[in-house]
Amino acid sequence: MHAELENAFGLTGRVAVVTGAAGGIGRQAAITFAQAGADVVIADVGEPGLAETAQLVEKEGRRAVVRRTDVSQRAEVDALASTSLDEYGRIDVWANVAGIIRYSPIVDMAESDLRAVLDVNLFGVYWGVAAAGRAMTDGGSIINIASAGGDMPAPTLSGYGMSKAAVMHLTKTAATELGPRGIRVNAIAPGFIETPMVAPYYTDESGREDLDAKARIFETRRAQSPLSATGEPTDISYCMLYLAADASRFVTGQVLRPNGGVFMA
Ligand code: NAD
């Protein structure tokens, strides 16, 4: 590849903080950033998964600092930023990936479920944007993972959809506030991606996958896409790499929608 493109799309010498990095999209983002040359700080509430992600990052020849963090707790998110500053002296990229999903009709919604979703998916991203915005002294890129569910209302997904729609709005407001300091803020709204988050659709309580149910679900999802496609974590992590790297220096306040064309804004 031409050196100019390596500079534009690479992350050599950069430091990236990734939340929700114990599995799924967050883990893949940490690996992709490492493959592009970044050292990382990885955070999650799931500690065994975090240790595995650290090993995968180290296999790519980069350093991973592990920090258990509940993103719904502002003080823990601030401590995550401090960890990166203590260990590396900087933060160039901050990816808010951690998220949870709860299903319930509005009329039956348990207050605890609604609050849990908003605490992680909205407040968690808010605290991440705030901590990154304070810690980035030399420009940077903040990437918030929203969802197609933030664009498309669906039964039983009121809390999840509200949280993701709000993340898109927060992204745009943050872009206006942080742009003058050279900090870009963008969101990604993925479509259906095969990760632990969607596994409960086709996994029983003992963890056994129902392969027929899985095939049916993926077929239904593919039928919604002009590409007849569902996504994999790299489909999102490569978009994240673009938004993290200098290639996207003119891009801020945007929502990128890797979703197989299921929803077109
Ligand atoms: P996942 O369940 O594998 O990953 C979510 C991670 O967030 C988990 O490792 C979990 O432990 C972590 N997490 C949960 N609560 C946390 C908290 N309070 N503090 C810190 N970490 C916490 O699922 P995923 O699909 O990789 O999800 C990643 C993001 O992508 C989420 O924000 C999700 O809403 C979004 N998303 C996923 C899909 C999909 O189809 N998989 C589609 C659209 C958006």
Short mmCIF file of C-alpha atoms and ligand atoms in Angstrom, two decimals:
data_model
loop_
_atom_site.label_atom_id
_atom_site.label_comp_id
_atom_site.label_asym_id
_atom_site.label_seq_id
_atom_site.Cartn_x
_atom_site.Cartn_y
_atom_site.Cartn_z
CA MET A 1 0.00 0.00 0.00
CA HIS A 2 1.16 3.57 -0.72
CA ALA A 3 2.78 5.24 2.32
CA GLU A 4 0.27 8.11 2.05
CA LEU A 5 -2.63 5.69 2.52
CA GLU A 6 -0.83 3.91 5.36
CA ASN A 7 -0.58 7.26 7.14
CA ALA A 8 -4.20 8.15 6.39
CA PHE A 9 -5.69 4.84 7.52
CA GLY A 10 -3.10 3.76 10.10
CA LEU A 11 -2.95 4.42 13.85
CA THR A 12 0.78 4.09 14.44
CA GLY A 13 1.77 5.75 17.72
CA ARG A 14 -1.86 6.35 18.72
CA VAL A 15 -3.64 5.27 21.90
CA ALA A 16 -7.25 4.03 21.77
CA VAL A 17 -9.63 3.45 24.68
CA VAL A 18 -12.39 0.92 23.95
CA THR A 19 -15.32 0.15 26.25
CA GLY A 20 -17.36 -3.03 25.94
CA ALA A 21 -14.15 -4.76 24.85
CA ALA A 22 -14.73 -8.15 26.51
CA GLY A 23 -16.40 -9.52 23.39
CA GLY A 24 -18.30 -8.81 20.19
CA ILE A 25 -17.76 -5.49 18.43
CA GLY A 26 -15.65 -3.96 21.21
CA ARG A 27 -13.18 -6.84 21.18
CA GLN A 28 -12.91 -6.67 17.39
CA ALA A 29 -12.42 -2.91 17.53
CA ALA A 30 -9.50 -3.34 19.96
CA ILE A 31 -7.93 -5.94 17.63
CA THR A 32 -8.48 -3.82 14.50
CA PHE A 33 -7.00 -0.73 16.19
CA ALA A 34 -3.99 -2.83 17.27
CA GLN A 35 -3.58 -4.20 13.75
CA ALA A 36 -3.51 -0.58 12.57
CA GLY A 37 -0.68 0.18 15.03
CA ALA A 38 -2.42 1.53 18.16
CA ASP A 39 -1.87 0.59 21.78
CA VAL A 40 -5.14 0.23 23.65
CA VAL A 41 -6.88 0.52 26.99
CA ILE A 42 -9.73 -1.97 27.13
CA ALA A 43 -12.65 -1.73 29.53
CA ASP A 44 -15.70 -3.83 30.37
CA VAL A 45 -17.57 -5.34 33.30
CA GLY A 46 -16.76 -8.81 31.94
CA GLU A 47 -13.26 -9.52 33.23
CA PRO A 48 -12.49 -13.00 31.78
CA GLY A 49 -13.41 -11.70 28.32
CA LEU A 50 -11.22 -8.63 28.80
CA ALA A 51 -8.18 -10.78 29.58
CA GLU A 52 -8.79 -12.77 26.38
CA THR A 53 -9.07 -9.56 24.36
CA ALA A 54 -5.78 -8.36 25.88
CA GLN A 55 -4.08 -11.55 24.68
CA LEU A 56 -5.50 -11.09 21.17
CA VAL A 57 -4.22 -7.49 21.08
CA GLU A 58 -0.79 -8.60 22.29
CA LYS A 59 -0.71 -11.24 19.55
CA GLU A 60 -0.87 -8.32 17.11
CA GLY A 61 2.29 -6.92 18.71
CA ARG A 62 0.61 -4.04 20.57
CA ARG A 63 0.13 -3.24 24.24
CA ALA A 64 -3.22 -3.64 26.03
CA VAL A 65 -3.96 -2.14 29.43
CA VAL A 66 -6.99 -3.77 31.07
CA ARG A 67 -9.25 -1.70 33.29
CA ARG A 68 -12.48 -3.11 34.71
CA THR A 69 -15.05 -0.35 34.23
CA ASP A 70 -18.80 -0.10 34.68
CA VAL A 71 -19.56 2.66 32.18
CA SER A 72 -22.78 3.60 33.97
CA GLN A 73 -20.65 4.89 36.86
CA ARG A 74 -19.21 8.31 36.04
CA ALA A 75 -16.32 7.98 38.50
CA GLU A 76 -15.26 4.67 36.92
CA VAL A 77 -15.27 6.20 33.44
CA ASP A 78 -13.18 9.13 34.69
CA ALA A 79 -10.78 6.58 36.25
CA LEU A 80 -10.58 4.83 32.87
CA ALA A 81 -9.41 8.05 31.24
CA SER A 82 -6.87 8.55 34.05
CA THR A 83 -5.57 5.03 33.49
CA SER A 84 -4.78 5.82 29.87
CA LEU A 85 -3.10 9.11 30.81
CA ASP A 86 -1.06 7.37 33.55
CA GLU A 87 -0.01 4.44 31.33
CA TYR A 88 0.46 6.16 27.96
CA GLY A 89 0.29 9.90 28.64
CA ARG A 90 -2.43 10.41 26.03
CA ILE A 91 -5.75 9.41 24.46
CA ASP A 92 -6.20 9.76 20.69
CA VAL A 93 -9.28 7.61 20.14
CA TRP A 94 -12.14 6.80 22.51
CA ALA A 95 -14.73 4.23 21.41
CA ASN A 96 -17.93 3.92 23.45
CA VAL A 97 -19.05 0.40 22.54
CA ALA A 98 -20.48 -1.04 25.79
CA GLY A 99 -24.20 -1.67 25.56
CA ILE A 100 -27.04 -3.86 26.79
CA ILE A 101 -30.48 -4.75 25.46
CA ARG A 102 -33.76 -5.45 27.26
CA TYR A 103 -37.02 -6.51 25.62
CA SER A 104 -40.44 -5.50 26.93
CA PRO A 105 -43.66 -3.92 25.68
CA ILE A 106 -43.94 -0.36 27.01
CA VAL A 107 -47.05 -1.25 29.01
CA ASP A 108 -45.15 -3.94 30.93
CA MET A 109 -41.72 -2.28 31.15
CA ALA A 110 -40.01 -2.79 34.50
CA GLU A 111 -38.53 0.47 35.73
CA SER A 112 -35.31 -1.34 36.61
CA ASP A 113 -34.90 -2.58 33.02
CA LEU A 114 -35.55 0.82 31.48
CA ARG A 115 -33.12 2.49 33.85
CA ALA A 116 -30.48 -0.19 33.26
CA VAL A 117 -30.59 0.32 29.49
CA LEU A 118 -30.43 4.11 29.75
CA ASP A 119 -27.70 3.93 32.42
CA VAL A 120 -25.38 1.85 30.22
CA ASN A 121 -26.30 2.83 26.66
CA LEU A 122 -26.91 6.55 27.16
CA PHE A 123 -25.32 7.70 30.42
CA GLY A 124 -22.36 5.37 29.80
CA VAL A 125 -21.71 7.00 26.42
CA TYR A 126 -22.28 10.47 27.88
CA TRP A 127 -19.68 9.90 30.62
CA GLY A 128 -17.31 8.51 27.99
CA VAL A 129 -17.67 11.55 25.75
CA ALA A 130 -17.17 13.85 28.75
CA ALA A 131 -14.09 12.01 30.03
CA ALA A 132 -12.53 11.79 26.56
CA GLY A 133 -13.35 15.42 25.83
CA ARG A 134 -11.49 16.48 28.98
CA ALA A 135 -8.54 14.13 28.50
CA MET A 136 -7.84 14.77 24.79
CA THR A 137 -5.46 17.72 24.74
CA ASP A 138 -4.13 17.26 21.20
CA GLY A 139 -7.29 16.62 19.14
CA GLY A 140 -8.73 13.16 18.79
CA SER A 141 -11.62 11.02 17.64
CA ILE A 142 -14.58 9.85 19.72
CA ILE A 143 -16.69 7.05 18.26
CA ASN A 144 -20.09 6.18 19.74
CA ILE A 145 -21.82 2.93 18.86
CA ALA A 146 -25.53 3.57 18.33
CA SER A 147 -27.80 1.12 16.44
CA ALA A 148 -30.22 0.80 13.55
CA GLY A 149 -32.65 0.44 16.46
CA GLY A 150 -32.13 4.17 17.08
CA ASP A 151 -33.57 4.91 13.61
CA MET A 152 -36.19 2.17 13.31
CA PRO A 153 -38.77 1.75 16.07
CA ALA A 154 -39.59 -1.87 16.87
CA PRO A 155 -41.96 -3.48 19.37
CA THR A 156 -40.38 -4.33 22.77
CA LEU A 157 -37.32 -2.18 22.04
CA SER A 158 -38.46 1.22 23.37
CA GLY A 159 -35.66 1.63 25.91
CA TYR A 160 -32.92 0.37 23.60
CA GLY A 161 -34.17 2.46 20.66
CA MET A 162 -34.51 5.61 22.78
CA SER A 163 -31.00 5.19 24.14
CA LYS A 164 -29.50 4.75 20.68
CA ALA A 165 -31.45 7.66 19.15
CA ALA A 166 -30.22 9.82 22.02
CA VAL A 167 -26.62 8.70 21.40
CA MET A 168 -26.92 9.97 17.82
CA HIS A 169 -28.09 13.36 19.11
CA LEU A 170 -25.41 13.47 21.81
CA THR A 171 -22.82 12.73 19.11
CA LYS A 172 -23.88 15.78 17.10
CA THR A 173 -23.96 18.11 20.11
CA ALA A 174 -20.54 16.89 21.23
CA ALA A 175 -19.19 17.45 17.71
CA THR A 176 -20.24 21.12 17.94
CA GLU A 177 -18.66 21.56 21.37
CA LEU A 178 -15.39 19.67 20.82
CA GLY A 179 -14.73 20.49 17.15
CA PRO A 180 -13.00 23.80 17.98
CA ARG A 181 -10.43 21.75 19.95
CA GLY A 182 -9.79 19.41 17.01
CA ILE A 183 -11.81 16.56 18.50
CA ARG A 184 -14.13 14.78 16.08
CA VAL A 185 -17.21 12.94 17.36
CA ASN A 186 -19.08 10.44 15.19
CA ALA A 187 -21.51 7.58 15.67
CA ILE A 188 -21.92 4.22 14.00
CA ALA A 189 -25.39 2.67 13.83
CA PRO A 190 -24.86 -1.01 12.98
CA GLY A 191 -27.49 -3.33 11.62
CA PHE A 192 -27.68 -6.99 12.69
CA ILE A 193 -24.20 -8.22 13.66
CA GLU A 194 -23.41 -11.74 14.90
CA THR A 195 -22.13 -11.17 18.47
CA PRO A 196 -22.99 -12.42 21.97
CA MET A 197 -25.70 -9.72 22.10
CA VAL A 198 -27.86 -11.47 19.48
CA ALA A 199 -27.01 -15.04 20.57
CA PRO A 200 -29.96 -15.24 23.01
CA TYR A 201 -32.26 -15.21 19.94
CA TYR A 202 -31.09 -18.77 19.18
CA THR A 203 -29.40 -20.06 22.36
CA ASP A 204 -31.10 -21.93 25.20
CA GLU A 205 -30.42 -21.40 28.90
CA SER A 206 -27.67 -24.03 28.96
CA GLY A 207 -25.84 -22.09 26.22
CA ARG A 208 -26.71 -24.57 23.44
CA GLU A 209 -27.30 -22.99 20.02
CA ASP A 210 -30.47 -24.00 18.18
CA LEU A 211 -29.01 -24.11 14.68
CA ASP A 212 -32.41 -24.21 12.95
CA ALA A 213 -33.56 -21.13 14.88
CA LYS A 214 -30.25 -19.44 14.08
CA ALA A 215 -30.62 -20.19 10.36
CA ARG A 216 -34.20 -18.85 10.40
CA ILE A 217 -33.19 -15.62 12.16
CA PHE A 218 -30.29 -14.96 9.85
CA GLU A 219 -32.47 -15.74 6.81
CA THR A 220 -35.11 -13.25 8.02
CA ARG A 221 -32.45 -10.60 8.59
CA ARG A 222 -30.78 -11.23 5.22
CA ALA A 223 -34.16 -10.89 3.49
CA GLN A 224 -34.36 -7.29 4.83
CA SER A 225 -31.08 -6.34 3.13
CA PRO A 226 -30.62 -5.39 -0.54
CA LEU A 227 -27.24 -7.15 -0.22
CA SER A 228 -28.90 -10.25 1.34
CA ALA A 229 -26.31 -9.79 4.10
CA THR A 230 -25.96 -9.81 7.86
CA GLY A 231 -22.89 -8.32 9.51
CA GLU A 232 -19.80 -9.47 11.34
CA PRO A 233 -17.81 -7.54 13.95
CA THR A 234 -15.15 -6.53 11.39
CA ASP A 235 -17.87 -4.83 9.32
CA ILE A 236 -18.14 -2.40 12.23
CA SER A 237 -14.52 -2.30 13.39
CA TYR A 238 -13.33 -1.29 9.89
CA CYS A 239 -15.80 1.62 9.93
CA MET A 240 -14.47 2.49 13.38
CA LEU A 241 -10.91 2.43 12.02
CA TYR A 242 -11.89 4.91 9.31
CA LEU A 243 -13.44 7.25 11.89
CA ALA A 244 -10.45 6.85 14.22
CA ALA A 245 -7.83 7.56 11.56
CA ASP A 246 -6.78 10.79 9.86
CA ALA A 247 -8.57 9.62 6.69
CA SER A 248 -11.76 11.00 8.25
CA ARG A 249 -10.27 14.33 9.37
CA PHE A 250 -13.13 16.23 7.61
CA VAL A 251 -15.86 14.06 9.17
CA THR A 252 -17.59 14.99 12.41
CA GLY A 253 -21.10 14.90 13.84
CA GLN A 254 -22.04 12.11 11.43
CA VAL A 255 -23.80 8.77 11.82
CA LEU A 256 -22.35 5.98 9.67
CA ARG A 257 -24.80 3.15 9.04
CA PRO A 258 -23.17 -0.20 8.20
CA ASN A 259 -26.40 -2.21 8.03
CA GLY A 260 -26.48 -4.01 4.69
CA GLY A 261 -28.82 -1.31 3.36
CA VAL A 262 -31.66 -2.32 5.69
CA PHE A 263 -32.26 1.34 6.65
CA MET A 264 -31.25 4.31 4.50
CA ALA A 265 -31.35 7.69 6.25
P1 NAD B 1 -21.85 -7.75 23.28
O1 NAD B 1 -22.90 -8.12 24.25
O2 NAD B 1 -20.92 -8.79 22.79
O3 NAD B 1 -20.97 -6.54 23.79
C1 NAD B 1 -21.39 -5.60 24.72
C2 NAD B 1 -20.31 -5.50 25.79
O4 NAD B 1 -20.67 -4.44 26.68
C3 NAD B 1 -20.19 -6.80 26.61
O5 NAD B 1 -18.85 -7.24 26.62
C4 NAD B 1 -20.66 -6.37 27.99
O6 NAD B 1 -20.02 -7.05 29.05
C5 NAD B 1 -20.32 -4.89 27.98
N1 NAD B 1 -21.08 -4.15 28.99
C6 NAD B 1 -22.39 -4.28 29.32
N2 NAD B 1 -22.69 -3.45 30.33
C7 NAD B 1 -21.55 -2.77 30.63
C8 NAD B 1 -21.24 -1.78 31.59
N3 NAD B 1 -22.15 -1.31 32.44
N4 NAD B 1 -19.97 -1.30 31.62
C9 NAD B 1 -19.03 -1.78 30.77
N5 NAD B 1 -19.26 -2.73 29.87
C10 NAD B 1 -20.52 -3.22 29.79
O7 NAD B 1 -22.67 -7.14 22.05
P2 NAD B 1 -22.17 -6.33 20.77
O8 NAD B 1 -23.12 -6.67 19.70
O9 NAD B 1 -20.71 -6.45 20.55
O10 NAD B 1 -22.53 -4.84 21.25
C11 NAD B 1 -21.62 -3.77 21.15
C12 NAD B 1 -22.39 -2.51 20.86
O11 NAD B 1 -22.98 -2.61 19.56
C13 NAD B 1 -23.55 -2.25 21.82
O12 NAD B 1 -23.60 -0.88 22.13
C14 NAD B 1 -24.76 -2.65 21.01
O13 NAD B 1 -25.93 -2.00 21.43
C15 NAD B 1 -24.33 -2.25 19.62
N6 NAD B 1 -25.06 -2.88 18.53
C16 NAD B 1 -25.02 -4.24 18.34
C17 NAD B 1 -25.74 -4.79 17.28
C18 NAD B 1 -25.75 -6.27 17.00
O14 NAD B 1 -26.56 -6.71 16.16
N7 NAD B 1 -24.91 -7.08 17.64
C19 NAD B 1 -26.47 -3.96 16.41
C20 NAD B 1 -26.48 -2.59 16.64
C21 NAD B 1 -25.75 -2.06 17.70
#
